[in-house]
Amino acid sequence: MVDWDRQRSRLSDRLRERVANEDVLAAIASVPRHQFVPEDKRHDAYADRPLPIGSGQTISAPHMVAIMAEALDLSPGDRVLEVGTGCGYHAAVTAELVGPGNVYSVEYHASLADDARETLEATGYGDISVRVGDGKEGWPEHAPYDRTYLTCAAPEFPAPLVEQTCDGGVLLAPIGDGQQRLIRAEKQADGTLDSEDYGGVRFVPLQ
Ligand code: SAH
């Protein structure tokens, strides 16, 4: 029998070198990543690396999920919009920090969204809402969001996502066409963004 719990808590401990927020580390220690990755990749579920999840897409490395969760500065009750559900793992980590009923995620590929819904239900995160569609449009029905993040790279923050984020809220995304930078932007009262560069990253592009 593989001791997944032990592997997972070791991963969380290793991430302490890069992430200081203990709530984020506890979230990583809670979400069963092995249940989100394809069965033939399970043995690598708690290695700190990205993994293929089908439809040409990848689940980010755990350290990237943790760094993004820390940068978003998530608190219980925050309403969060995620663009790029993929297998649902990142959404589950977010849900650990804000509560599953506060997480809204949009996925372009219907097959990934269906699988993610099933896995989220099976792992106790069934209250996360997943919609199939173009994440560039956001999910206006549940706006405004306190936090908005993309797990795929965009040339710039799509205007509807900025609109659907509340004043003083935070957007986070890999930005760039070729070279990408992880950009955290705080929305000001006049609608402009105050941006901070978190360094070079590599994500799949937005469709
Ligand atoms: N957060 C995911 C990682 C997903 S990889 C996880 O934990 O597994 C990026 C995801 O963005 C892919 O699933 C891809 O299909 C999705 N995507 C790409 N373009 C999109 C778009 N325009 N709208 C919504 N999702 C998109």
Short mmCIF file of C-alpha atoms and ligand atoms in Angstrom, two decimals:
data_model
loop_
_atom_site.label_atom_id
_atom_site.label_comp_id
_atom_site.label_asym_id
_atom_site.label_seq_id
_atom_site.Cartn_x
_atom_site.Cartn_y
_atom_site.Cartn_z
CA MET A 1 0.00 0.00 0.00
CA VAL A 2 1.28 3.44 -0.90
CA ASP A 3 1.15 5.85 2.02
CA TRP A 4 -0.30 8.85 0.19
CA ASP A 5 -0.87 10.85 3.37
CA ARG A 6 2.76 10.59 4.29
CA GLN A 7 3.96 11.50 0.82
CA ARG A 8 1.64 14.49 0.84
CA SER A 9 2.77 15.82 4.21
CA ARG A 10 6.40 15.46 3.08
CA LEU A 11 5.64 17.48 -0.03
CA SER A 12 4.01 20.18 2.07
CA ASP A 13 7.09 20.26 4.36
CA ARG A 14 9.44 20.63 1.40
CA LEU A 15 7.41 23.55 0.08
CA ARG A 16 8.08 25.42 3.32
CA GLU A 17 11.37 26.56 1.71
CA ARG A 18 9.43 28.56 -0.85
CA VAL A 19 6.13 29.37 0.83
CA ALA A 20 5.73 30.90 4.28
CA ASN A 21 1.94 30.90 4.62
CA GLU A 22 1.07 27.98 6.92
CA ASP A 23 -2.57 27.95 5.81
CA VAL A 24 -1.41 27.38 2.23
CA LEU A 25 0.92 24.57 3.33
CA ALA A 26 -1.93 23.00 5.30
CA ALA A 27 -4.12 23.19 2.18
CA ILE A 28 -1.44 21.39 0.15
CA ALA A 29 -1.21 18.81 2.94
CA SER A 30 -5.00 18.28 2.75
CA VAL A 31 -5.88 17.94 -0.93
CA PRO A 32 -5.34 14.38 -2.27
CA ARG A 33 -3.49 15.29 -5.48
CA HIS A 34 -3.14 11.60 -6.40
CA GLN A 35 -6.90 11.43 -6.89
CA PHE A 36 -6.82 14.30 -9.39
CA VAL A 37 -4.07 13.02 -11.72
CA PRO A 38 -4.49 10.25 -14.31
CA GLU A 39 -4.02 6.78 -12.81
CA ASP A 40 -0.81 6.05 -14.67
CA LYS A 41 0.74 9.24 -13.19
CA ARG A 42 -0.28 8.59 -9.59
CA HIS A 43 3.15 7.46 -8.47
CA ASP A 44 4.40 10.98 -9.29
CA ALA A 45 1.48 12.82 -7.67
CA TYR A 46 3.57 14.11 -4.76
CA ALA A 47 6.70 14.95 -6.71
CA ASP A 48 6.93 18.72 -7.10
CA ARG A 49 6.42 18.80 -10.84
CA PRO A 50 3.71 19.47 -13.42
CA LEU A 51 1.85 16.43 -14.82
CA PRO A 52 -0.17 15.85 -18.01
CA ILE A 53 -3.94 15.60 -17.41
CA GLY A 54 -5.23 14.93 -20.95
CA SER A 55 -6.52 17.18 -23.77
CA GLY A 56 -2.96 18.53 -24.12
CA GLN A 57 -3.19 20.23 -20.71
CA THR A 58 -1.07 20.05 -17.56
CA ILE A 59 -1.65 20.38 -13.84
CA SER A 60 0.85 22.89 -12.39
CA ALA A 61 3.61 21.79 -10.04
CA PRO A 62 2.50 21.95 -6.39
CA HIS A 63 4.97 24.76 -5.61
CA MET A 64 3.33 26.92 -8.30
CA VAL A 65 -0.15 26.26 -6.89
CA ALA A 66 1.19 27.16 -3.42
CA ILE A 67 2.97 30.31 -4.63
CA MET A 68 -0.20 31.46 -6.40
CA ALA A 69 -2.36 30.75 -3.34
CA GLU A 70 0.06 32.73 -1.19
CA ALA A 71 0.20 35.64 -3.65
CA LEU A 72 -3.60 35.78 -3.74
CA ASP A 73 -3.70 36.23 0.03
CA LEU A 74 -6.89 34.18 0.39
CA SER A 75 -9.12 34.36 3.48
CA PRO A 76 -12.17 32.30 4.48
CA GLY A 77 -15.25 33.73 2.78
CA ASP A 78 -13.42 35.33 -0.17
CA ARG A 79 -15.29 34.75 -3.41
CA VAL A 80 -12.88 33.46 -6.04
CA LEU A 81 -13.00 33.07 -9.82
CA GLU A 82 -10.60 30.57 -11.41
CA VAL A 83 -10.02 30.37 -15.17
CA GLY A 84 -8.78 26.91 -16.21
CA THR A 85 -10.25 24.17 -14.00
CA GLY A 86 -8.15 21.41 -15.58
CA CYS A 87 -8.39 18.43 -13.24
CA GLY A 88 -9.72 20.57 -10.38
CA TYR A 89 -6.71 20.25 -8.08
CA HIS A 90 -5.86 23.95 -7.89
CA ALA A 91 -9.54 24.80 -7.28
CA ALA A 92 -9.58 22.33 -4.37
CA VAL A 93 -6.51 23.96 -2.80
CA THR A 94 -8.24 27.34 -3.15
CA ALA A 95 -11.39 25.87 -1.61
CA GLU A 96 -9.41 24.77 1.45
CA LEU A 97 -8.59 28.45 2.02
CA VAL A 98 -11.89 30.18 1.22
CA GLY A 99 -14.54 27.43 1.47
CA PRO A 100 -15.78 25.31 -1.48
CA GLY A 101 -19.01 27.30 -1.90
CA ASN A 102 -16.97 30.39 -2.72
CA VAL A 103 -14.99 28.96 -5.65
CA TYR A 104 -16.21 29.44 -9.24
CA SER A 105 -14.14 27.88 -12.01
CA VAL A 106 -14.46 28.07 -15.80
CA GLU A 107 -12.98 25.38 -18.07
CA TYR A 108 -12.81 25.49 -21.86
CA HIS A 109 -12.74 21.71 -22.48
CA ALA A 110 -16.04 19.99 -21.60
CA SER A 111 -14.35 16.62 -21.04
CA LEU A 112 -11.92 18.10 -18.48
CA ALA A 113 -14.76 19.96 -16.75
CA ASP A 114 -16.83 16.75 -16.49
CA ASP A 115 -13.92 14.79 -15.04
CA ALA A 116 -13.05 17.64 -12.65
CA ARG A 117 -16.64 17.82 -11.36
CA GLU A 118 -16.61 14.08 -10.73
CA THR A 119 -13.27 14.16 -8.90
CA LEU A 120 -14.25 17.21 -6.85
CA GLU A 121 -17.46 15.49 -5.80
CA ALA A 122 -15.59 12.30 -4.88
CA THR A 123 -12.98 14.15 -2.81
CA GLY A 124 -15.45 16.28 -0.84
CA TYR A 125 -15.19 19.49 -2.86
CA GLY A 126 -18.52 19.11 -4.64
CA ASP A 127 -19.61 22.63 -3.65
CA ILE A 128 -17.04 24.14 -6.03
CA SER A 129 -18.92 25.41 -9.11
CA VAL A 130 -17.52 24.47 -12.52
CA ARG A 131 -18.78 25.90 -15.81
CA VAL A 132 -17.78 24.98 -19.37
CA GLY A 133 -16.98 28.03 -21.45
CA ASP A 134 -14.46 30.67 -22.37
CA GLY A 135 -12.85 31.92 -19.19
CA LYS A 136 -11.99 35.23 -20.87
CA GLU A 137 -15.66 36.11 -20.36
CA GLY A 138 -15.46 35.26 -16.66
CA TRP A 139 -18.66 34.20 -14.88
CA PRO A 140 -20.69 37.41 -14.53
CA GLU A 141 -23.63 35.80 -12.66
CA HIS A 142 -21.52 35.34 -9.51
CA ALA A 143 -19.48 38.55 -9.71
CA PRO A 144 -17.98 40.51 -8.09
CA TYR A 145 -15.03 38.37 -7.04
CA ASP A 146 -12.53 39.25 -4.33
CA ARG A 147 -9.87 37.25 -6.15
CA THR A 148 -9.51 36.19 -9.80
CA TYR A 149 -6.75 33.97 -11.16
CA LEU A 150 -5.84 32.25 -14.41
CA THR A 151 -4.06 28.91 -14.68
CA CYS A 152 -3.35 29.51 -18.38
CA ALA A 153 -1.36 32.36 -19.90
CA ALA A 154 -3.06 35.43 -21.39
CA PRO A 155 -1.54 38.31 -23.38
CA GLU A 156 -3.07 40.68 -20.80
CA PHE A 157 -5.76 40.56 -18.12
CA PRO A 158 -9.02 40.11 -20.09
CA ALA A 159 -11.24 43.18 -19.55
CA PRO A 160 -14.32 41.19 -18.38
CA LEU A 161 -12.22 39.60 -15.63
CA VAL A 162 -11.04 43.01 -14.43
CA GLU A 163 -14.65 44.23 -14.47
CA GLN A 164 -15.86 41.23 -12.46
CA THR A 165 -13.23 41.72 -9.74
CA CYS A 166 -14.22 44.11 -6.94
CA ASP A 167 -12.37 47.33 -6.16
CA GLY A 168 -9.43 46.48 -3.93
CA GLY A 169 -9.61 42.90 -5.22
CA VAL A 170 -6.66 40.99 -6.65
CA LEU A 171 -6.06 39.39 -10.06
CA LEU A 172 -3.23 36.93 -10.67
CA ALA A 173 -2.17 35.40 -13.98
CA PRO A 174 0.70 34.31 -16.18
CA ILE A 175 0.87 37.20 -18.65
CA GLY A 176 2.71 37.14 -21.98
CA ASP A 177 2.57 35.65 -25.47
CA GLY A 178 5.91 33.86 -25.52
CA GLN A 179 7.83 34.74 -22.38
CA GLN A 180 5.40 34.79 -19.48
CA ARG A 181 5.56 36.58 -16.13
CA LEU A 182 3.36 35.85 -13.15
CA ILE A 183 1.61 39.18 -12.52
CA ARG A 184 -0.37 40.09 -9.41
CA ALA A 185 -2.57 43.13 -9.89
CA GLU A 186 -4.67 45.01 -7.36
CA LYS A 187 -7.73 46.71 -8.76
CA GLN A 188 -7.90 50.36 -7.76
CA ALA A 189 -11.08 52.34 -7.10
CA ASP A 190 -10.75 54.02 -10.53
CA GLY A 191 -10.64 50.59 -12.24
CA THR A 192 -6.91 50.68 -13.09
CA LEU A 193 -4.51 47.92 -12.03
CA ASP A 194 -1.54 48.27 -9.72
CA SER A 195 0.73 45.43 -10.90
CA GLU A 196 3.58 43.52 -9.33
CA ASP A 197 5.86 41.06 -11.18
CA TYR A 198 6.39 37.66 -9.49
CA GLY A 199 8.92 36.43 -12.05
CA GLY A 200 9.13 34.18 -15.11
CA VAL A 201 6.73 31.22 -15.40
CA ARG A 202 5.55 28.68 -18.00
CA PHE A 203 1.87 27.84 -18.41
CA VAL A 204 -0.25 26.52 -21.28
CA PRO A 205 -1.75 29.41 -23.27
CA LEU A 206 -5.36 30.49 -23.00
CA GLN A 207 -7.42 29.00 -25.89
N1 SAH B 1 -5.71 24.53 -12.52
C1 SAH B 1 -5.56 23.33 -13.28
C2 SAH B 1 -4.46 23.43 -14.31
C3 SAH B 1 -5.03 23.60 -15.60
S1 SAH B 1 -3.97 23.87 -16.99
C4 SAH B 1 -5.40 22.10 -12.43
O1 SAH B 1 -5.23 22.20 -11.22
O2 SAH B 1 -5.44 21.02 -13.01
C5 SAH B 1 -4.87 25.19 -17.75
C6 SAH B 1 -6.31 24.93 -18.04
O3 SAH B 1 -6.84 26.08 -18.67
C7 SAH B 1 -6.55 23.76 -19.02
O4 SAH B 1 -7.42 22.86 -18.41
C8 SAH B 1 -7.18 24.45 -20.23
O5 SAH B 1 -8.13 23.63 -20.88
C9 SAH B 1 -7.82 25.67 -19.60
N2 SAH B 1 -8.11 26.76 -20.53
C10 SAH B 1 -7.37 27.19 -21.57
N3 SAH B 1 -7.96 28.23 -22.17
C11 SAH B 1 -9.12 28.47 -21.50
C12 SAH B 1 -10.18 29.41 -21.64
N4 SAH B 1 -10.17 30.33 -22.60
N5 SAH B 1 -11.19 29.37 -20.76
C13 SAH B 1 -11.21 28.44 -19.76
N6 SAH B 1 -10.24 27.52 -19.57
C14 SAH B 1 -9.20 27.54 -20.42
#
